[in-house]
Amino acid sequence: MVREWDPRTASPAEIESLLDTLNAVLAADLPEDPPWQDSFLREYQSETMPGERRISWLAEDESGRLPGHANVLLLGDIGVVELFVHPSMRRTGLAQTLLTKVVRRVYDEGFSAIGVEVVGGTPAVAFYESLGFAREYVETRSVLKLSTVDWLAVGETAGTIGDGYRVEYFPGGPPDELIEGYAVAKAAVRDVDDGDLDLRPSSYDPERLRDSLACLHRRGMKPYIVLAIHERTGAVAGLTEVVVPAQHPTRADQYDTIVVPEHRGYGIDRALKARMLVELRSAEPRLTEVQTWNAPDNEPMLKVNAELGFMADREWYEYGADVPDLLHRLDPKT
Ligand SMILES: CC(C)(COP(=O)(O)OP(=O)(O)OC[C@H]1O[C@@H](n2cnc3c(N)ncnc32)[C@H](O)[C@@H]1OP(=O)(O)O)[C@@H](O)C(=O)NCCC(=O)NCCS
């Protein structure tokens, strides 16, 4: 049976069963990834940015177990889907049933585009392609094992930056007086159209940035920020963001790294990332890995990541589909 589900009022047993299914999925499809913990899982599923909504569904079997889950985040003009089915229940049509619920709802809410992140080398590729989803964007995920880091070299790099710049570290997020400059730095690269579907959009104005940081905290995801400040003007010349999620605190996620175009060529990217690693090492003793996603044509960033010891792990895709077409395919009566 598939039913709509509200994580805010879900029972602890439901949260636990969902976690079991998620970890079975990870063990089957991404066995190198750390299993998730029951920490902030309810908040992870229920908290959203202002103006965004997440709608969720569960599949329940006769014994009350939850072998399937789907949710869609309605943001801007696109619905972003997450969907997984327990390995023991695959190829029974369950994902298709769940997705039909999602797509009908997205259609009823007036959205015409739907997107999904798909991990390369997993059955999800065949699933979404069989339904006519098109691959719109490819990234490579790379993982850095902290045990392989040359801490002496990284410590030196952390202190090396072009004259006229300084690096500052802000666990939890930047102070309010720097939010404006931080947003300006993010906006400086906003116009680069890299062809992705914006399934994980960045925040470019100060208010949205504050909301975004608050939302991360509510979801149990602690942001760490390192900024490069241009000393003469006080401008934010570069930034890097890493998030340590309570759900898998041994593996952190690299979010944006930005060097504002006019400040490129001064070693800022390298210095920011090195400083971040040094700080994370003492702030997060449980942390063993950091993962990052890069477009294959972002050569400068790939070079710095390779120097730090990041190793390419998987391809990561964004797939998209037109909602009316997809609904018709899933339910030809429509
Ligand atoms: C992708 C996924 C949701 C598919 O679930 P499912 O319940 O097995 O899918 P369905 O039974 O509804 O399959 C529908 C159709 O998709 C296609 N399909 C699904 N899995 C396939 C596979 N492994 N190989 C080829 N085609 C496949 C088939 O056309 C299938 O129809 P058929 O069985 O009649 O041939 C499931 O494999 C899954 O949970 N993957 C993990 C997704 C995820 O979020 N991962 C994140 C961490 S890795």
Tab-separated table of C-alpha atoms and ligand atoms in Angstrom:
chain	number	residue	atom	x	y	z
A	1	MET	CA	0.000	0.000	0.000
A	2	VAL	CA	1.270	3.445	-0.887
A	3	ARG	CA	0.145	6.417	1.205
A	4	GLU	CA	1.036	10.050	1.675
A	5	TRP	CA	3.205	10.570	4.722
A	6	ASP	CA	4.053	13.504	6.955
A	7	PRO	CA	7.452	13.108	8.629
A	8	ARG	CA	6.557	15.767	11.237
A	9	THR	CA	3.907	13.500	12.775
A	10	ALA	CA	5.440	10.123	11.876
A	11	SER	CA	5.895	7.559	14.648
A	12	PRO	CA	9.429	6.688	15.818
A	13	ALA	CA	8.830	3.162	14.405
A	14	GLU	CA	8.167	4.616	10.939
A	15	ILE	CA	11.321	6.700	11.063
A	16	GLU	CA	13.281	3.618	12.134
A	17	SER	CA	11.842	1.455	9.356
A	18	LEU	CA	12.557	4.120	6.773
A	19	LEU	CA	16.138	4.292	7.998
A	20	ASP	CA	16.482	0.486	7.688
A	21	THR	CA	15.291	0.646	4.088
A	22	LEU	CA	17.580	3.567	3.250
A	23	ASN	CA	20.575	1.741	4.674
A	24	ALA	CA	19.698	-1.442	2.750
A	25	VAL	CA	19.567	0.689	-0.414
A	26	LEU	CA	22.953	2.240	0.351
A	27	ALA	CA	24.501	-1.159	1.103
A	28	ALA	CA	23.273	-2.469	-2.268
A	29	ASP	CA	23.965	0.559	-4.460
A	30	LEU	CA	26.710	2.572	-2.755
A	31	PRO	CA	28.444	0.083	-0.458
A	32	GLU	CA	31.381	2.425	0.191
A	33	ASP	CA	29.122	5.141	1.591
A	34	PRO	CA	28.620	5.311	5.363
A	35	PRO	CA	25.218	4.131	6.612
A	36	TRP	CA	22.886	6.825	7.918
A	37	GLN	CA	22.160	7.264	11.617
A	38	ASP	CA	18.879	8.046	13.340
A	39	SER	CA	19.851	11.585	14.120
A	40	PHE	CA	17.784	14.524	12.833
A	41	LEU	CA	16.131	12.204	10.281
A	42	ARG	CA	12.666	13.592	10.943
A	43	GLU	CA	13.983	17.151	10.599
A	44	TYR	CA	15.981	16.205	7.500
A	45	GLN	CA	12.761	15.017	5.874
A	46	SER	CA	10.498	17.817	7.060
A	47	GLU	CA	12.413	21.106	7.193
A	48	THR	CA	12.509	23.202	4.028
A	49	MET	CA	13.413	26.704	2.943
A	50	PRO	CA	10.656	29.325	3.148
A	51	GLY	CA	8.489	29.054	0.032
A	52	GLU	CA	9.516	25.455	-0.649
A	53	ARG	CA	7.424	22.388	0.134
A	54	ARG	CA	8.250	18.720	0.373
A	55	ILE	CA	5.494	16.118	-0.088
A	56	SER	CA	6.262	12.508	0.870
A	57	TRP	CA	4.853	9.016	0.320
A	58	LEU	CA	5.568	5.610	1.848
A	59	ALA	CA	4.980	2.067	0.708
A	60	GLU	CA	3.942	-0.195	3.592
A	61	ASP	CA	3.822	-4.015	3.561
A	62	GLU	CA	1.543	-6.343	5.603
A	63	SER	CA	4.019	-6.482	8.488
A	64	GLY	CA	4.152	-2.702	8.780
A	65	ARG	CA	7.606	-2.427	7.212
A	66	LEU	CA	8.262	0.417	4.809
A	67	PRO	CA	10.025	-0.952	1.714
A	68	GLY	CA	9.653	2.183	-0.399
A	69	HIS	CA	9.740	5.942	-0.048
A	70	ALA	CA	9.310	8.894	-2.362
A	71	ASN	CA	9.312	12.606	-1.848
A	72	VAL	CA	9.245	15.645	-4.054
A	73	LEU	CA	10.612	19.064	-3.199
A	74	LEU	CA	8.680	21.798	-4.972
A	75	LEU	CA	11.121	24.637	-5.555
A	76	GLY	CA	10.952	27.484	-8.044
A	77	ASP	CA	9.525	25.961	-11.184
A	78	ILE	CA	10.678	22.361	-10.754
A	79	GLY	CA	9.774	19.355	-8.612
A	80	VAL	CA	12.853	17.450	-7.418
A	81	VAL	CA	12.202	13.765	-6.716
A	82	GLU	CA	13.885	11.369	-4.319
A	83	LEU	CA	12.722	7.764	-4.491
A	84	PHE	CA	14.076	4.467	-3.233
A	85	VAL	CA	12.930	0.870	-2.929
A	86	HIS	CA	14.343	-1.834	-0.655
A	87	PRO	CA	16.579	-4.192	-2.689
A	88	SER	CA	14.407	-7.190	-1.703
A	89	MET	CA	11.346	-5.554	-3.312
A	90	ARG	CA	12.849	-4.353	-6.575
A	91	ARG	CA	11.436	-5.116	-10.035
A	92	THR	CA	7.935	-5.532	-8.629
A	93	GLY	CA	6.708	-2.205	-9.969
A	94	LEU	CA	6.835	-0.456	-6.593
A	95	ALA	CA	8.976	2.456	-7.767
A	96	GLN	CA	6.672	2.989	-10.700
A	97	THR	CA	3.654	3.093	-8.366
A	98	LEU	CA	5.383	5.594	-6.074
A	99	LEU	CA	6.518	7.753	-8.971
A	100	THR	CA	2.995	7.828	-10.430
A	101	LYS	CA	1.744	9.323	-7.144
A	102	VAL	CA	4.528	11.906	-7.199
A	103	VAL	CA	4.030	12.918	-10.813
A	104	ARG	CA	0.266	13.218	-10.521
A	105	ARG	CA	0.706	15.510	-7.535
A	106	VAL	CA	3.372	17.610	-9.236
A	107	TYR	CA	1.031	17.938	-12.223
A	108	ASP	CA	-1.892	18.943	-9.979
A	109	GLU	CA	0.300	21.553	-8.304
A	110	GLY	CA	0.856	23.135	-11.731
A	111	PHE	CA	4.531	22.228	-12.252
A	112	SER	CA	5.643	21.273	-15.744
A	113	ALA	CA	9.218	20.113	-15.034
A	114	ILE	CA	10.524	17.348	-12.834
A	115	GLY	CA	14.145	16.481	-12.039
A	116	VAL	CA	16.068	13.825	-10.172
A	117	GLU	CA	19.662	13.149	-9.161
A	118	VAL	CA	20.767	9.675	-10.190
A	119	VAL	CA	23.928	7.859	-9.166
A	120	GLY	CA	25.903	6.347	-12.046
A	121	GLY	CA	26.263	2.578	-12.077
A	122	THR	CA	23.029	1.953	-10.127
A	123	PRO	CA	19.644	0.545	-11.282
A	124	ALA	CA	18.120	4.015	-11.051
A	125	VAL	CA	19.707	4.890	-14.420
A	126	ALA	CA	17.709	2.184	-16.225
A	127	PHE	CA	14.593	2.988	-14.190
A	128	TYR	CA	14.432	6.680	-15.117
A	129	GLU	CA	15.573	6.117	-18.702
A	130	SER	CA	12.855	3.488	-19.185
A	131	LEU	CA	10.369	6.246	-18.349
A	132	GLY	CA	11.783	8.718	-20.860
A	133	PHE	CA	13.782	10.928	-18.484
A	134	ALA	CA	16.650	12.690	-20.314
A	135	ARG	CA	20.152	13.027	-18.900
A	136	GLU	CA	20.755	16.785	-18.665
A	137	TYR	CA	23.955	17.115	-16.669
A	138	VAL	CA	26.883	15.007	-15.520
A	139	GLU	CA	29.168	15.542	-12.538
A	140	THR	CA	31.846	13.433	-10.942
A	141	ARG	CA	31.739	12.744	-7.251
A	142	SER	CA	35.158	12.581	-5.620
A	143	VAL	CA	35.988	11.486	-2.103
A	144	LEU	CA	38.909	12.539	0.058
A	145	LYS	CA	39.936	10.119	2.786
A	146	LEU	CA	41.369	12.218	5.584
A	147	SER	CA	43.736	9.361	6.480
A	148	THR	CA	45.553	9.965	3.173
A	149	VAL	CA	46.023	13.712	3.649
A	150	ASP	CA	49.564	15.083	3.898
A	151	TRP	CA	48.782	17.324	6.881
A	152	LEU	CA	52.138	19.065	6.860
A	153	ALA	CA	51.739	20.138	3.240
A	154	VAL	CA	48.088	21.076	3.732
A	155	GLY	CA	49.006	23.135	6.801
A	156	GLU	CA	51.555	25.039	4.729
A	157	THR	CA	49.111	25.608	1.851
A	158	ALA	CA	46.530	26.896	4.332
A	159	GLY	CA	48.880	29.736	5.245
A	160	THR	CA	49.834	30.604	1.653
A	161	ILE	CA	47.715	33.195	-0.096
A	162	GLY	CA	48.441	36.179	-2.361
A	163	ASP	CA	49.380	39.492	-0.735
A	164	GLY	CA	46.433	41.634	0.191
A	165	TYR	CA	44.145	38.746	1.175
A	166	ARG	CA	43.422	37.027	4.466
A	167	VAL	CA	41.552	33.820	5.210
A	168	GLU	CA	38.920	33.549	7.941
A	169	TYR	CA	37.124	30.527	9.344
A	170	PHE	CA	33.508	30.538	10.569
A	171	PRO	CA	32.085	27.333	12.078
A	172	GLY	CA	28.268	27.456	11.916
A	173	GLY	CA	28.166	30.226	9.299
A	174	PRO	CA	29.572	33.692	8.693
A	175	PRO	CA	28.764	36.535	11.104
A	176	ASP	CA	25.897	38.781	10.130
A	177	GLU	CA	28.135	41.662	9.047
A	178	LEU	CA	29.721	39.439	6.379
A	179	ILE	CA	26.488	37.965	5.007
A	180	GLU	CA	26.023	40.797	2.534
A	181	GLY	CA	29.546	40.387	1.096
A	182	TYR	CA	29.113	36.625	1.082
A	183	ALA	CA	25.933	36.941	-0.990
A	184	VAL	CA	27.671	39.340	-3.399
A	185	ALA	CA	30.467	36.798	-3.946
A	186	LYS	CA	27.914	34.067	-4.685
A	187	ALA	CA	26.009	36.326	-7.068
A	188	ALA	CA	29.248	37.013	-8.978
A	189	VAL	CA	29.154	33.525	-10.473
A	190	ARG	CA	25.387	33.209	-10.723
A	191	ASP	CA	25.252	34.118	-14.377
A	192	VAL	CA	27.469	31.251	-15.439
A	193	ASP	CA	24.974	28.953	-17.132
A	194	ASP	CA	26.578	25.562	-16.785
A	195	GLY	CA	23.562	23.694	-18.126
A	196	ASP	CA	22.522	22.035	-14.889
A	197	LEU	CA	18.916	21.838	-13.703
A	198	ASP	CA	19.509	23.704	-10.424
A	199	LEU	CA	18.294	20.786	-8.331
A	200	ARG	CA	20.505	22.115	-5.502
A	201	PRO	CA	20.242	25.875	-5.998
A	202	SER	CA	22.563	28.343	-4.276
A	203	SER	CA	21.336	31.418	-2.423
A	204	TYR	CA	22.385	34.742	-3.867
A	205	ASP	CA	20.727	37.384	-1.736
A	206	PRO	CA	21.427	38.040	1.950
A	207	GLU	CA	17.955	37.164	3.200
A	208	ARG	CA	17.873	33.885	1.311
A	209	LEU	CA	21.367	33.087	2.481
A	210	ARG	CA	20.350	33.593	6.116
A	211	ASP	CA	17.298	31.370	5.526
A	212	SER	CA	19.446	28.767	3.852
A	213	LEU	CA	21.933	28.620	6.746
A	214	ALA	CA	19.079	28.442	9.283
A	215	CYS	CA	17.449	25.653	7.259
A	216	LEU	CA	20.685	23.645	7.263
A	217	HIS	CA	20.923	23.944	11.042
A	218	ARG	CA	17.289	22.856	11.488
A	219	ARG	CA	17.969	19.798	9.319
A	220	GLY	CA	20.909	18.809	11.530
A	221	MET	CA	23.517	19.795	8.964
A	222	LYS	CA	26.309	21.923	10.369
A	223	PRO	CA	27.854	24.374	7.895
A	224	TYR	CA	31.523	25.324	8.070
A	225	ILE	CA	32.572	28.363	6.070
A	226	VAL	CA	36.017	29.662	5.114
A	227	LEU	CA	36.234	33.074	3.452
A	228	ALA	CA	39.020	34.953	1.686
A	229	ILE	CA	38.770	38.654	2.426
A	230	HIS	CA	40.306	41.249	0.117
A	231	GLU	CA	41.953	43.441	2.747
A	232	ARG	CA	41.877	46.789	0.930
A	233	THR	CA	38.167	46.698	0.156
A	234	GLY	CA	36.890	44.231	2.764
A	235	ALA	CA	35.158	42.343	-0.068
A	236	VAL	CA	34.612	38.594	0.104
A	237	ALA	CA	36.979	37.400	-2.641
A	238	GLY	CA	36.311	33.700	-2.213
A	239	LEU	CA	34.466	31.185	-0.119
A	240	THR	CA	34.224	27.490	0.510
A	241	GLU	CA	31.427	25.666	2.317
A	242	VAL	CA	31.476	22.206	3.880
A	243	VAL	CA	28.515	20.675	5.689
A	244	VAL	CA	28.754	17.927	8.307
A	245	PRO	CA	25.374	16.164	8.446
A	246	ALA	CA	24.194	14.579	11.692
A	247	GLN	CA	22.817	11.739	9.512
A	248	HIS	CA	26.304	10.656	8.364
A	249	PRO	CA	28.815	12.611	10.453
A	250	THR	CA	31.851	10.637	9.273
A	251	ARG	CA	31.459	11.920	5.711
A	252	ALA	CA	31.096	15.650	5.074
A	253	ASP	CA	29.693	17.263	1.936
A	254	GLN	CA	31.512	19.987	0.070
A	255	TYR	CA	29.018	22.625	-1.086
A	256	ASP	CA	29.981	25.735	-3.078
A	257	THR	CA	33.558	26.881	-3.594
A	258	ILE	CA	33.731	30.233	-5.327
A	259	VAL	CA	36.546	32.590	-6.209
A	260	VAL	CA	35.138	35.866	-7.532
A	261	PRO	CA	36.493	36.299	-11.111
A	262	GLU	CA	38.518	39.482	-10.408
A	263	HIS	CA	40.327	37.733	-7.540
A	264	ARG	CA	41.383	34.642	-9.476
A	265	GLY	CA	45.076	33.752	-9.883
A	266	TYR	CA	46.123	34.453	-6.251
A	267	GLY	CA	45.953	30.898	-4.905
A	268	ILE	CA	42.684	31.536	-3.094
A	269	ASP	CA	40.942	28.230	-3.931
A	270	ARG	CA	43.893	26.214	-2.674
A	271	ALA	CA	44.301	28.264	0.518
A	272	LEU	CA	40.582	28.134	1.355
A	273	LYS	CA	40.266	24.384	0.925
A	274	ALA	CA	43.456	23.649	2.821
A	275	ARG	CA	42.375	25.852	5.740
A	276	MET	CA	38.982	24.143	5.751
A	277	LEU	CA	40.593	20.711	6.074
A	278	VAL	CA	42.854	21.850	8.895
A	279	GLU	CA	39.895	23.308	10.800
A	280	LEU	CA	37.611	20.305	10.194
A	281	ARG	CA	40.258	17.976	11.497
A	282	SER	CA	40.103	19.559	14.940
A	283	ALA	CA	36.428	20.603	14.964
A	284	GLU	CA	34.997	17.232	13.840
A	285	PRO	CA	37.048	14.378	15.308
A	286	ARG	CA	34.590	11.746	13.950
A	287	LEU	CA	35.045	12.930	10.369
A	288	THR	CA	36.959	10.542	8.093
A	289	GLU	CA	35.974	11.662	4.577
A	290	VAL	CA	34.828	14.656	2.534
A	291	GLN	CA	32.889	14.264	-0.716
A	292	THR	CA	32.566	16.793	-3.500
A	293	TRP	CA	30.838	17.049	-6.884
A	294	ASN	CA	32.442	18.709	-9.897
A	295	ALA	CA	31.596	19.258	-13.526
A	296	PRO	CA	34.206	17.520	-15.694
A	297	ASP	CA	35.106	20.805	-17.436
A	298	ASN	CA	35.957	22.635	-14.207
A	299	GLU	CA	39.662	21.972	-14.636
A	300	PRO	CA	41.143	24.457	-12.139
A	301	MET	CA	39.015	23.087	-9.318
A	302	LEU	CA	39.643	19.467	-10.305
A	303	LYS	CA	43.374	20.171	-10.205
A	304	VAL	CA	43.264	21.609	-6.681
A	305	ASN	CA	41.054	18.743	-5.495
A	306	ALA	CA	43.450	16.177	-6.975
A	307	GLU	CA	46.401	17.871	-5.217
A	308	LEU	CA	44.561	17.586	-1.909
A	309	GLY	CA	44.001	13.863	-2.540
A	310	PHE	CA	40.363	13.719	-3.720
A	311	MET	CA	39.779	10.549	-5.771
A	312	ALA	CA	37.064	10.307	-8.433
A	313	ASP	CA	34.411	7.911	-7.220
A	314	ARG	CA	31.163	7.895	-9.269
A	315	GLU	CA	29.401	9.761	-11.989
A	316	TRP	CA	26.376	11.659	-10.736
A	317	TYR	CA	23.624	12.661	-13.160
A	318	GLU	CA	20.740	15.074	-13.295
A	319	TYR	CA	17.779	13.732	-15.247
A	320	GLY	CA	14.734	15.734	-16.228
A	321	ALA	CA	11.318	15.087	-17.734
A	322	ASP	CA	8.286	17.005	-18.871
A	323	VAL	CA	5.495	16.412	-16.334
A	324	PRO	CA	2.461	15.977	-18.675
A	325	ASP	CA	4.444	13.573	-20.934
A	326	LEU	CA	5.660	11.579	-17.971
A	327	LEU	CA	2.225	11.367	-16.405
A	328	HIS	CA	0.799	10.116	-19.677
A	329	ARG	CA	3.512	7.475	-19.891
A	330	LEU	CA	2.934	6.324	-16.305
A	331	ASP	CA	-0.838	6.421	-16.588
A	332	PRO	CA	-1.936	6.328	-20.248
A	333	LYS	CA	-5.535	7.212	-19.267
A	334	THR	CA	-4.299	10.713	-18.422
B	1	LIG	C1	15.609	2.812	-9.098
B	1	LIG	C2	14.665	2.064	-8.159
B	1	LIG	C3	13.829	3.097	-7.397
B	1	LIG	C4	13.764	1.157	-8.998
B	1	LIG	O1	12.862	0.501	-8.121
B	1	LIG	P1	11.966	-0.762	-8.585
B	1	LIG	O2	10.835	-0.862	-7.616
B	1	LIG	O3	12.856	-1.928	-8.755
B	1	LIG	O4	11.447	-0.295	-10.017
B	1	LIG	P2	10.188	-0.894	-10.784
B	1	LIG	O5	9.972	-2.315	-10.399
B	1	LIG	O6	9.006	0.027	-10.613
B	1	LIG	O7	10.717	-0.846	-12.280
B	1	LIG	C5	10.041	-0.197	-13.329
B	1	LIG	C6	10.836	-0.343	-14.607
B	1	LIG	O8	12.093	0.337	-14.503
B	1	LIG	C7	13.109	-0.385	-15.234
B	1	LIG	N1	14.113	-0.901	-14.309
B	1	LIG	C8	14.090	-0.801	-12.946
B	1	LIG	N2	15.226	-1.363	-12.443
B	1	LIG	C9	15.932	-1.837	-13.489
B	1	LIG	C10	17.157	-2.514	-13.604
B	1	LIG	N3	17.887	-2.854	-12.512
B	1	LIG	N4	17.616	-2.826	-14.838
B	1	LIG	C11	16.895	-2.526	-15.936
B	1	LIG	N5	15.703	-1.881	-15.894
B	1	LIG	C12	15.237	-1.538	-14.679
B	1	LIG	C13	12.380	-1.550	-15.905
B	1	LIG	O9	11.897	-1.080	-17.165
B	1	LIG	C14	11.222	-1.779	-14.953
B	1	LIG	O10	10.136	-2.445	-15.543
B	1	LIG	P3	10.171	-4.074	-15.637
B	1	LIG	O11	10.585	-4.588	-14.305
B	1	LIG	O12	8.746	-4.400	-16.008
B	1	LIG	O13	11.151	-4.392	-16.701
B	1	LIG	C15	15.459	1.197	-7.139
B	1	LIG	O14	16.396	0.405	-7.831
B	1	LIG	C16	16.160	2.009	-6.077
B	1	LIG	O15	15.628	2.241	-4.987
B	1	LIG	N6	17.366	2.475	-6.340
B	1	LIG	C17	18.078	3.371	-5.405
B	1	LIG	C18	17.683	4.789	-5.691
B	1	LIG	C19	18.373	5.794	-4.791
B	1	LIG	O16	17.810	6.778	-4.416
B	1	LIG	N7	19.571	5.656	-4.453
B	1	LIG	C20	20.213	6.680	-3.669
B	1	LIG	C21	21.295	6.085	-2.955
B	1	LIG	S1	22.144	5.070	-4.064
